[in-house]
Amino acid sequence: MFLSRETHSVKQNQLKPNPTTKTDCKARVSAHVSANGTCRVTSVVVEHNHGLSLMKSCFYLCNRNISTSAKSRLELADEAGIRVMKNFNYFVVESKGYENVPFKENDARNYIEKARQLKLGVGDLEALGYFNRMPDKISNFYHLMRMDQDNRMKYVFGQMQEVG
């Protein structure tokens, strides 16, 4: 069935029961970055042509945050074999409702998946020892280890420096 633009009919997706309604809202902040890297705000429009809901602000990525203590709890529960859904439900009960948890279940799933990927596997520790022993054996060997904000290893880099 073809829907013309004039009818403005919205065909509802069965997987997304709440279709998005476009309101052509003009609220925005515009900025210009100059050649020297400085940023200057050029215009600000704060008037919205639709209602705003503070209850929905928790869905914005900038408002979702997993605290360090929550990250530790998620990791410990994962090591104990507790599924993310059950662990997230603990946070919901502790906070007295979904709206009071500062992150979503999917954020917890993503964090656990990332934590699993960053864990050292069998033989990884021996490989790191190799990087630490090499400068004693080869004077021009250089290595660098970077950690992330949670004090986990992000990457290891090693190379021979040219002597010139």
CSV table of N, CA and C in Angstrom, one decimal:
chain,number,residue,atom,x,y,z
A,1,MET,N,0.8,-1.2,0.0
A,1,MET,CA,0.0,0.0,0.0
A,1,MET,C,0.9,1.2,0.0
A,2,PHE,N,0.6,2.2,-0.9
A,2,PHE,CA,1.4,3.4,-1.0
A,2,PHE,C,0.7,4.5,-0.3
A,3,LEU,N,1.4,5.2,0.6
A,3,LEU,CA,0.9,6.3,1.3
A,3,LEU,C,1.4,7.6,0.8
A,4,SER,N,0.6,8.5,0.4
A,4,SER,CA,1.0,9.8,-0.2
A,4,SER,C,1.5,10.7,0.9
A,5,ARG,N,2.3,11.6,0.6
A,5,ARG,CA,2.8,12.6,1.6
A,5,ARG,C,1.7,13.5,2.1
A,6,GLU,N,0.7,13.7,1.3
A,6,GLU,CA,-0.4,14.6,1.8
A,6,GLU,C,-1.2,14.0,2.9
A,7,THR,N,-1.3,12.7,3.0
A,7,THR,CA,-2.1,12.1,4.1
A,7,THR,C,-1.4,12.1,5.4
A,8,HIS,N,-0.1,12.1,5.4
A,8,HIS,CA,0.7,12.1,6.6
A,8,HIS,C,0.4,10.9,7.5
A,9,SER,N,0.0,9.8,6.9
A,9,SER,CA,-0.3,8.6,7.6
A,9,SER,C,1.0,8.0,8.1
A,10,VAL,N,1.0,7.4,9.3
A,10,VAL,CA,2.2,6.7,9.8
A,10,VAL,C,1.9,5.2,9.9
A,11,LYS,N,2.7,4.5,9.2
A,11,LYS,CA,2.5,3.0,9.2
A,11,LYS,C,3.3,2.6,10.5
A,12,GLN,N,2.6,1.9,11.4
A,12,GLN,CA,3.2,1.5,12.7
A,12,GLN,C,4.0,0.2,12.5
A,13,ASN,N,5.3,0.3,13.0
A,13,ASN,CA,6.2,-0.8,13.0
A,13,ASN,C,5.8,-1.7,14.1
A,14,GLN,N,5.6,-3.0,13.9
A,14,GLN,CA,5.2,-3.9,15.0
A,14,GLN,C,6.3,-4.1,16.0
A,15,LEU,N,7.5,-3.9,15.7
A,15,LEU,CA,8.6,-4.1,16.6
A,15,LEU,C,8.8,-2.8,17.5
A,16,LYS,N,8.4,-1.7,16.9
A,16,LYS,CA,8.4,-0.4,17.7
A,16,LYS,C,7.0,0.2,17.8
A,17,PRO,N,6.3,-0.2,18.8
A,17,PRO,CA,4.9,0.2,18.9
A,17,PRO,C,4.6,1.7,19.1
A,18,ASN,N,5.6,2.5,19.5
A,18,ASN,CA,5.4,3.9,19.7
A,18,ASN,C,6.2,4.7,18.6
A,19,PRO,N,5.5,5.0,17.5
A,19,PRO,CA,6.2,5.7,16.4
A,19,PRO,C,6.7,7.1,16.8
A,20,THR,N,7.8,7.5,16.3
A,20,THR,CA,8.3,8.9,16.6
A,20,THR,C,7.5,9.9,15.8
A,21,THR,N,7.2,11.0,16.4
A,21,THR,CA,6.4,12.0,15.7
A,21,THR,C,7.4,13.2,15.5
A,22,LYS,N,7.5,13.6,14.3
A,22,LYS,CA,8.4,14.8,14.0
A,22,LYS,C,7.6,16.1,14.3
A,23,THR,N,8.3,17.0,15.0
A,23,THR,CA,7.6,18.2,15.3
A,23,THR,C,8.2,19.4,14.6
A,24,ASP,N,9.4,19.2,13.9
A,24,ASP,CA,10.1,20.3,13.3
A,24,ASP,C,10.5,21.4,14.3
A,25,CYS,N,11.0,20.9,15.5
A,25,CYS,CA,11.4,21.8,16.5
A,25,CYS,C,12.6,22.6,16.1
A,26,LYS,N,12.6,23.9,16.4
A,26,LYS,CA,13.7,24.7,16.0
A,26,LYS,C,14.8,25.0,17.1
A,27,ALA,N,14.5,24.3,18.3
A,27,ALA,CA,15.5,24.5,19.4
A,27,ALA,C,16.8,23.9,19.0
A,28,ARG,N,17.9,24.7,19.2
A,28,ARG,CA,19.2,24.2,18.9
A,28,ARG,C,20.3,25.2,19.3
A,29,VAL,N,21.5,24.7,19.4
A,29,VAL,CA,22.7,25.5,19.6
A,29,VAL,C,23.6,25.4,18.4
A,30,SER,N,24.0,26.5,17.8
A,30,SER,CA,24.9,26.4,16.6
A,30,SER,C,26.2,27.0,17.0
A,31,ALA,N,27.3,26.4,16.5
A,31,ALA,CA,28.6,26.9,16.8
A,31,ALA,C,29.5,26.9,15.6
A,32,HIS,N,30.6,27.7,15.6
A,32,HIS,CA,31.5,27.7,14.5
A,32,HIS,C,32.9,27.5,15.0
A,33,VAL,N,33.7,26.6,14.4
A,33,VAL,CA,35.0,26.3,14.8
A,33,VAL,C,35.9,27.0,13.8
A,34,SER,N,36.8,27.9,14.3
A,34,SER,CA,37.6,28.7,13.4
A,34,SER,C,38.9,27.9,13.0
A,35,ALA,N,39.7,28.4,12.1
A,35,ALA,CA,40.8,27.7,11.6
A,35,ALA,C,41.9,27.5,12.7
A,36,ASN,N,41.9,28.4,13.7
A,36,ASN,CA,42.9,28.2,14.8
A,36,ASN,C,42.4,27.3,15.9
A,37,GLY,N,41.2,26.7,15.8
A,37,GLY,CA,40.7,25.7,16.7
A,37,GLY,C,39.8,26.2,17.8
A,38,THR,N,39.5,27.6,17.8
A,38,THR,CA,38.6,28.1,18.8
A,38,THR,C,37.2,27.9,18.3
A,39,CYS,N,36.3,27.8,19.3
A,39,CYS,CA,34.9,27.5,19.1
A,39,CYS,C,34.1,28.7,19.5
A,40,ARG,N,33.2,29.2,18.7
A,40,ARG,CA,32.3,30.3,19.0
A,40,ARG,C,30.9,30.0,18.8
A,41,VAL,N,30.0,30.2,19.8
A,41,VAL,CA,28.6,29.9,19.7
A,41,VAL,C,28.0,31.0,18.8
A,42,THR,N,27.3,30.6,17.7
A,42,THR,CA,26.8,31.6,16.8
A,42,THR,C,25.3,31.9,17.0
A,43,SER,N,24.6,30.9,17.5
A,43,SER,CA,23.1,31.2,17.7
A,43,SER,C,22.6,30.1,18.7
A,44,VAL,N,21.6,30.6,19.5
A,44,VAL,CA,20.9,29.7,20.5
A,44,VAL,C,19.4,29.9,20.4
A,45,VAL,N,18.7,28.9,20.1
A,45,VAL,CA,17.2,28.9,20.1
A,45,VAL,C,16.7,28.0,21.2
A,46,VAL,N,16.0,28.5,22.2
A,46,VAL,CA,15.6,27.7,23.3
A,46,VAL,C,14.1,27.3,23.3
A,47,GLU,N,13.4,27.9,22.4
A,47,GLU,CA,11.9,27.7,22.4
A,47,GLU,C,11.6,26.3,21.7
A,48,HIS,N,10.9,25.5,22.4
A,48,HIS,CA,10.4,24.2,21.8
A,48,HIS,C,9.0,24.3,21.3
A,49,ASN,N,8.6,23.6,20.3
A,49,ASN,CA,7.2,23.6,19.9
A,49,ASN,C,6.5,22.3,20.3
A,50,HIS,N,7.0,21.7,21.4
A,50,HIS,CA,6.5,20.5,21.9
A,50,HIS,C,6.7,20.4,23.4
A,51,GLY,N,6.1,19.6,24.1
A,51,GLY,CA,6.3,19.4,25.5
A,51,GLY,C,7.6,18.7,25.8
A,52,LEU,N,8.2,19.0,27.0
A,52,LEU,CA,9.4,18.4,27.5
A,52,LEU,C,9.1,17.5,28.7
A,53,SER,N,9.7,16.4,28.8
A,53,SER,CA,9.5,15.5,29.9
A,53,SER,C,10.8,15.2,30.6
A,54,LEU,N,10.8,15.6,31.9
A,54,LEU,CA,12.0,15.3,32.7
A,54,LEU,C,12.1,13.8,32.9
A,55,MET,N,11.0,13.1,32.9
A,55,MET,CA,11.0,11.6,33.1
A,55,MET,C,11.8,10.9,32.0
A,56,LYS,N,11.8,11.5,30.8
A,56,LYS,CA,12.4,10.9,29.7
A,56,LYS,C,13.9,11.3,29.6
A,57,SER,N,14.4,12.2,30.4
A,57,SER,CA,15.8,12.6,30.3
A,57,SER,C,16.7,11.5,30.7
A,58,CYS,N,16.3,10.5,31.4
A,58,CYS,CA,17.1,9.4,31.8
A,58,CYS,C,17.5,8.6,30.6
A,59,PHE,N,16.8,8.7,29.5
A,59,PHE,CA,17.1,7.9,28.3
A,59,PHE,C,18.2,8.5,27.5
A,60,TYR,N,18.6,9.7,27.7
A,60,TYR,CA,19.7,10.4,27.0
A,60,TYR,C,21.0,9.8,27.4
A,61,LEU,N,21.9,9.5,26.5
A,61,LEU,CA,23.1,8.9,26.8
A,61,LEU,C,24.0,9.8,27.8
A,62,CYS,N,23.9,11.1,27.6
A,62,CYS,CA,24.7,12.0,28.5
A,62,CYS,C,24.2,11.9,29.9
A,63,ASN,N,23.0,11.4,30.2
A,63,ASN,CA,22.5,11.3,31.6
A,63,ASN,C,22.7,9.9,32.2
A,64,ARG,N,23.2,9.0,31.4
A,64,ARG,CA,23.3,7.6,31.9
A,64,ARG,C,24.8,7.4,32.3
A,65,ASN,N,24.9,6.9,33.6
A,65,ASN,CA,26.3,6.7,34.1
A,65,ASN,C,26.3,5.5,35.0
A,66,ILE,N,27.3,4.7,34.9
A,66,ILE,CA,27.5,3.6,35.8
A,66,ILE,C,28.7,4.0,36.7
A,67,SER,N,28.4,4.1,38.0
A,67,SER,CA,29.4,4.5,39.0
A,67,SER,C,30.4,3.4,39.1
A,68,THR,N,31.5,3.8,39.7
A,68,THR,CA,32.6,2.8,40.0
A,68,THR,C,32.2,1.6,40.9
A,69,SER,N,31.4,2.0,41.9
A,69,SER,CA,30.9,0.9,42.8
A,69,SER,C,29.9,0.0,42.1
A,70,ALA,N,29.1,0.5,41.2
A,70,ALA,CA,28.2,-0.3,40.4
A,70,ALA,C,28.9,-1.2,39.4
A,71,LYS,N,30.0,-0.6,38.8
A,71,LYS,CA,30.8,-1.4,37.9
A,71,LYS,C,31.4,-2.6,38.7
A,72,SER,N,32.0,-2.4,39.9
A,72,SER,CA,32.5,-3.4,40.7
A,72,SER,C,31.5,-4.5,41.0
A,73,ARG,N,30.3,-4.1,41.4
A,73,ARG,CA,29.2,-5.0,41.7
A,73,ARG,C,28.9,-5.8,40.4
A,74,LEU,N,28.8,-5.2,39.3
A,74,LEU,CA,28.4,-5.9,38.1
A,74,LEU,C,29.5,-7.0,37.7
A,75,GLU,N,30.7,-6.6,37.9
A,75,GLU,CA,31.8,-7.5,37.6
A,75,GLU,C,31.9,-8.7,38.6
A,76,LEU,N,31.7,-8.4,39.9
A,76,LEU,CA,31.7,-9.5,40.8
A,76,LEU,C,30.5,-10.5,40.6
A,77,ALA,N,29.4,-9.9,40.3
A,77,ALA,CA,28.2,-10.8,40.0
A,77,ALA,C,28.4,-11.6,38.8
A,78,ASP,N,29.1,-11.0,37.8
A,78,ASP,CA,29.4,-11.7,36.5
A,78,ASP,C,30.3,-12.9,36.8
A,79,GLU,N,31.3,-12.7,37.6
A,79,GLU,CA,32.3,-13.7,38.0
A,79,GLU,C,31.6,-14.8,38.8
A,80,ALA,N,30.6,-14.5,39.6
A,80,ALA,CA,29.8,-15.4,40.4
A,80,ALA,C,28.8,-16.2,39.5
A,81,GLY,N,28.6,-15.8,38.3
A,81,GLY,CA,27.7,-16.5,37.4
A,81,GLY,C,26.3,-15.9,37.4
A,82,ILE,N,26.1,-14.7,38.0
A,82,ILE,CA,24.8,-14.1,38.1
A,82,ILE,C,24.6,-13.4,36.8
A,83,ARG,N,23.4,-13.6,36.1
A,83,ARG,CA,23.1,-13.0,34.8
A,83,ARG,C,22.9,-11.5,35.0
A,84,VAL,N,23.2,-10.8,34.0
A,84,VAL,CA,23.1,-9.3,34.0
A,84,VAL,C,21.7,-8.9,34.3
A,85,MET,N,20.7,-9.5,33.8
A,85,MET,CA,19.3,-9.1,34.0
A,85,MET,C,19.0,-9.2,35.5
A,86,LYS,N,19.3,-10.3,36.2
A,86,LYS,CA,19.1,-10.4,37.6
A,86,LYS,C,19.9,-9.4,38.4
A,87,ASN,N,21.1,-9.2,38.0
A,87,ASN,CA,21.9,-8.2,38.7
A,87,ASN,C,21.4,-6.8,38.5
A,88,PHE,N,20.9,-6.5,37.3
A,88,PHE,CA,20.3,-5.1,37.1
A,88,PHE,C,19.0,-5.0,38.0
A,89,ASN,N,18.3,-6.1,38.1
A,89,ASN,CA,17.1,-6.0,38.9
A,89,ASN,C,17.4,-5.7,40.4
A,90,TYR,N,18.5,-6.1,40.8
A,90,TYR,CA,19.0,-5.8,42.2
A,90,TYR,C,19.1,-4.3,42.3
A,91,PHE,N,19.7,-3.6,41.3
A,91,PHE,CA,19.8,-2.1,41.3
A,91,PHE,C,18.5,-1.5,41.3
A,92,VAL,N,17.5,-2.1,40.6
A,92,VAL,CA,16.2,-1.5,40.5
A,92,VAL,C,15.5,-1.6,41.9
A,93,VAL,N,15.6,-2.7,42.5
A,93,VAL,CA,15.0,-2.9,43.8
A,93,VAL,C,15.7,-2.0,44.8
A,94,GLU,N,17.0,-1.9,44.8
A,94,GLU,CA,17.8,-1.1,45.8
A,94,GLU,C,17.4,0.4,45.6
A,95,SER,N,17.2,0.8,44.3
A,95,SER,CA,16.9,2.2,44.0
A,95,SER,C,15.5,2.6,44.1
A,96,LYS,N,14.6,1.6,44.3
A,96,LYS,CA,13.2,1.7,44.4
A,96,LYS,C,12.5,2.2,43.1
A,97,GLY,N,13.0,1.5,42.0
A,97,GLY,CA,12.3,1.8,40.7
A,97,GLY,C,13.3,2.0,39.6
A,98,TYR,N,12.9,1.6,38.4
A,98,TYR,CA,13.7,1.8,37.2
A,98,TYR,C,14.1,3.2,37.0
A,99,GLU,N,13.2,4.2,37.2
A,99,GLU,CA,13.5,5.6,37.0
A,99,GLU,C,14.6,6.1,37.9
A,100,ASN,N,15.0,5.4,38.9
A,100,ASN,CA,16.0,5.9,39.9
A,100,ASN,C,17.4,5.3,39.6
A,101,VAL,N,17.4,4.3,38.7
A,101,VAL,CA,18.7,3.7,38.3
A,101,VAL,C,19.4,4.6,37.3
A,102,PRO,N,20.6,5.0,37.5
A,102,PRO,CA,21.2,6.0,36.5
A,102,PRO,C,21.7,5.4,35.2
A,103,PHE,N,21.4,4.1,35.0
A,103,PHE,CA,21.8,3.5,33.7
A,103,PHE,C,20.7,2.4,33.4
A,104,LYS,N,20.8,2.0,32.2
A,104,LYS,CA,19.8,1.0,31.7
A,104,LYS,C,20.4,-0.4,31.7
A,105,GLU,N,19.6,-1.4,31.6
A,105,GLU,CA,20.1,-2.8,31.6
A,105,GLU,C,21.0,-3.0,30.4
A,106,ASN,N,20.8,-2.4,29.3
A,106,ASN,CA,21.7,-2.6,28.1
A,106,ASN,C,23.0,-1.9,28.4
A,107,ASP,N,23.1,-0.9,29.1
A,107,ASP,CA,24.4,-0.3,29.5
A,107,ASP,C,25.2,-1.2,30.4
A,108,ALA,N,24.5,-1.9,31.3
A,108,ALA,CA,25.1,-2.9,32.1
A,108,ALA,C,25.7,-4.1,31.3
A,109,ARG,N,24.8,-4.5,30.3
A,109,ARG,CA,25.3,-5.6,29.4
A,109,ARG,C,26.5,-5.2,28.6
A,110,ASN,N,26.5,-4.0,28.1
A,110,ASN,CA,27.6,-3.5,27.3
A,110,ASN,C,28.9,-3.4,28.2
A,111,TYR,N,28.7,-2.9,29.4
A,111,TYR,CA,29.9,-2.8,30.3
A,111,TYR,C,30.5,-4.2,30.6
A,112,ILE,N,29.6,-5.2,30.9
A,112,ILE,CA,30.1,-6.5,31.2
A,112,ILE,C,30.8,-7.1,30.0
A,113,GLU,N,30.2,-6.9,28.8
A,113,GLU,CA,30.9,-7.5,27.6
A,113,GLU,C,32.3,-6.9,27.4
A,114,LYS,N,32.4,-5.6,27.6
A,114,LYS,CA,33.7,-4.9,27.5
A,114,LYS,C,34.6,-5.4,28.6
A,115,ALA,N,34.2,-5.6,29.8
A,115,ALA,CA,35.0,-6.0,30.9
A,115,ALA,C,35.5,-7.5,30.6
A,116,ARG,N,34.7,-8.3,30.0
A,116,ARG,CA,35.1,-9.6,29.7
A,116,ARG,C,36.2,-9.6,28.6
A,117,GLN,N,36.0,-8.7,27.6
A,117,GLN,CA,37.0,-8.6,26.5
A,117,GLN,C,38.4,-8.1,27.1
A,118,LEU,N,38.3,-7.3,28.1
A,118,LEU,CA,39.6,-6.7,28.6
A,118,LEU,C,40.3,-7.6,29.6
A,119,LYS,N,39.6,-8.7,30.1
A,119,LYS,CA,40.3,-9.5,31.0
A,119,LYS,C,41.4,-10.3,30.4
A,120,LEU,N,42.5,-10.5,31.2
A,120,LEU,CA,43.6,-11.2,30.7
A,120,LEU,C,43.3,-12.7,30.6
A,121,GLY,N,43.7,-13.4,29.6
A,121,GLY,CA,43.5,-14.8,29.4
A,121,GLY,C,44.7,-15.6,29.7
A,122,VAL,N,44.6,-16.9,29.5
A,122,VAL,CA,45.7,-17.8,29.8
A,122,VAL,C,46.9,-17.4,28.9
A,123,GLY,N,48.1,-17.2,29.5
A,123,GLY,CA,49.3,-16.8,28.8
A,123,GLY,C,49.5,-15.4,28.6
A,124,ASP,N,48.5,-14.5,28.9
A,124,ASP,CA,48.6,-13.1,28.7
A,124,ASP,C,49.6,-12.5,29.7
A,125,LEU,N,49.6,-12.9,30.9
A,125,LEU,CA,50.5,-12.4,31.9
A,125,LEU,C,51.9,-12.7,31.6
A,126,GLU,N,52.2,-13.9,31.1
A,126,GLU,CA,53.6,-14.2,30.7
A,126,GLU,C,54.0,-13.4,29.5
A,127,ALA,N,53.1,-13.0,28.6
A,127,ALA,CA,53.5,-12.2,27.5
A,127,ALA,C,53.8,-10.8,28.0
A,128,LEU,N,53.1,-10.3,29.0
A,128,LEU,CA,53.4,-9.0,29.6
A,128,LEU,C,54.8,-9.0,30.2
A,129,GLY,N,55.1,-10.1,30.9
A,129,GLY,CA,56.4,-10.2,31.5
A,129,GLY,C,57.5,-10.1,30.5
A,130,TYR,N,57.3,-10.7,29.3
A,130,TYR,CA,58.2,-10.6,28.1
A,130,TYR,C,58.6,-9.1,27.9
A,131,PHE,N,57.6,-8.2,27.8
A,131,PHE,CA,57.8,-6.8,27.5
A,131,PHE,C,58.7,-6.2,28.6
A,132,ASN,N,58.4,-6.6,29.9
A,132,ASN,CA,59.2,-6.0,31.0
A,132,ASN,C,60.7,-6.5,31.0
A,133,ARG,N,60.9,-7.8,30.5
A,133,ARG,CA,62.3,-8.3,30.5
A,133,ARG,C,63.1,-7.9,29.4
A,134,MET,N,62.5,-7.5,28.3
A,134,MET,CA,63.2,-7.2,27.0
A,134,MET,C,64.2,-6.0,27.2
A,135,PRO,N,63.9,-4.9,27.9
A,135,PRO,CA,64.8,-3.8,28.0
A,135,PRO,C,66.1,-4.2,28.7
A,136,ASP,N,66.1,-5.3,29.6
A,136,ASP,CA,67.3,-5.8,30.2
A,136,ASP,C,68.2,-6.5,29.2
A,137,LYS,N,67.6,-7.1,28.2
A,137,LYS,CA,68.3,-7.9,27.2
A,137,LYS,C,68.7,-7.1,26.0
A,138,ILE,N,67.9,-6.2,25.6
A,138,ILE,CA,68.1,-5.4,24.4
A,138,ILE,C,68.0,-3.9,24.8
A,139,SER,N,69.1,-3.2,24.7
A,139,SER,CA,69.1,-1.8,25.3
A,139,SER,C,68.2,-0.8,24.6
A,140,ASN,N,67.9,-1.1,23.3
A,140,ASN,CA,67.1,-0.1,22.5
A,140,ASN,C,65.7,-0.6,22.4
A,141,PHE,N,65.2,-1.5,23.3
A,141,PHE,CA,63.8,-1.9,23.2
A,141,PHE,C,63.0,-1.0,24.0
A,142,TYR,N,61.9,-0.6,23.5
A,142,TYR,CA,60.9,0.4,24.1
A,142,TYR,C,59.6,-0.3,24.2
A,143,HIS,N,58.9,-0.1,25.4
A,143,HIS,CA,57.5,-0.6,25.5
A,143,HIS,C,56.7,0.4,26.3
A,144,LEU,N,55.4,0.3,26.0
A,144,LEU,CA,54.5,1.2,26.6
A,144,LEU,C,53.2,0.5,26.9
A,145,MET,N,52.7,0.7,28.1
A,145,MET,CA,51.4,0.1,28.5
A,145,MET,C,50.4,1.2,28.9
A,146,ARG,N,49.3,1.2,28.3
A,146,ARG,CA,48.3,2.3,28.6
A,146,ARG,C,47.1,1.6,29.4
A,147,MET,N,46.6,2.4,30.4
A,147,MET,CA,45.5,1.9,31.2
A,147,MET,C,44.3,2.8,30.8
A,148,ASP,N,43.0,2.3,31.0
A,148,ASP,CA,41.8,3.1,30.8
A,148,ASP,C,41.4,3.7,32.1
A,149,GLN,N,40.3,4.4,32.1
A,149,GLN,CA,39.8,5.1,33.3
A,149,GLN,C,39.5,4.2,34.5
A,150,ASP,N,39.2,2.9,34.2
A,150,ASP,CA,39.0,1.9,35.3
A,150,ASP,C,40.2,1.2,35.7
A,151,ASN,N,41.4,1.7,35.3
A,151,ASN,CA,42.7,1.1,35.6
A,151,ASN,C,42.9,-0.3,35.1
A,152,ARG,N,42.3,-0.5,33.9
A,152,ARG,CA,42.5,-1.7,33.2
A,152,ARG,C,43.4,-1.5,32.0
A,153,MET,N,44.1,-2.5,31.6
A,153,MET,CA,45.0,-2.3,30.5
A,153,MET,C,44.3,-2.1,29.2
A,154,LYS,N,44.6,-1.1,28.5
A,154,LYS,CA,44.0,-0.7,27.2
A,154,LYS,C,44.8,-1.3,26.1
A,155,TYR,N,46.1,-1.1,26.1
A,155,TYR,CA,46.9,-1.7,25.0
A,155,TYR,C,48.4,-1.7,25.5
A,156,VAL,N,49.2,-2.6,24.8
A,156,VAL,CA,50.6,-2.7,25.0
A,156,VAL,C,51.3,-2.5,23.7
A,157,PHE,N,52.3,-1.8,23.7
A,157,PHE,CA,53.1,-1.5,22.5
A,157,PHE,C,54.6,-1.7,22.8
A,158,GLY,N,55.3,-2.4,21.9
A,158,GLY,CA,56.7,-2.6,22.0
A,158,GLY,C,57.4,-2.5,20.7
A,159,GLN,N,58.6,-1.9,20.7
A,159,GLN,CA,59.4,-1.9,19.4
A,159,GLN,C,60.8,-1.6,19.7
A,160,MET,N,61.6,-1.9,18.7
A,160,MET,CA,63.1,-1.6,18.8
A,160,MET,C,63.3,-0.1,18.3
A,161,GLN,N,64.0,0.7,19.1
A,161,GLN,CA,64.2,2.0,18.7
A,161,GLN,C,65.5,2.0,17.9
A,162,GLU,N,65.5,2.9,16.8
A,162,GLU,CA,66.7,3.0,16.0
A,162,GLU,C,67.7,3.8,16.7
A,163,VAL,N,68.9,3.3,16.7
A,163,VAL,CA,70.1,4.0,17.3
A,163,VAL,C,70.8,4.8,16.2
A,164,GLY,N,70.8,6.1,16.4
A,164,GLY,CA,71.3,6.9,15.3
A,164,GLY,C,72.3,7.9,15.7
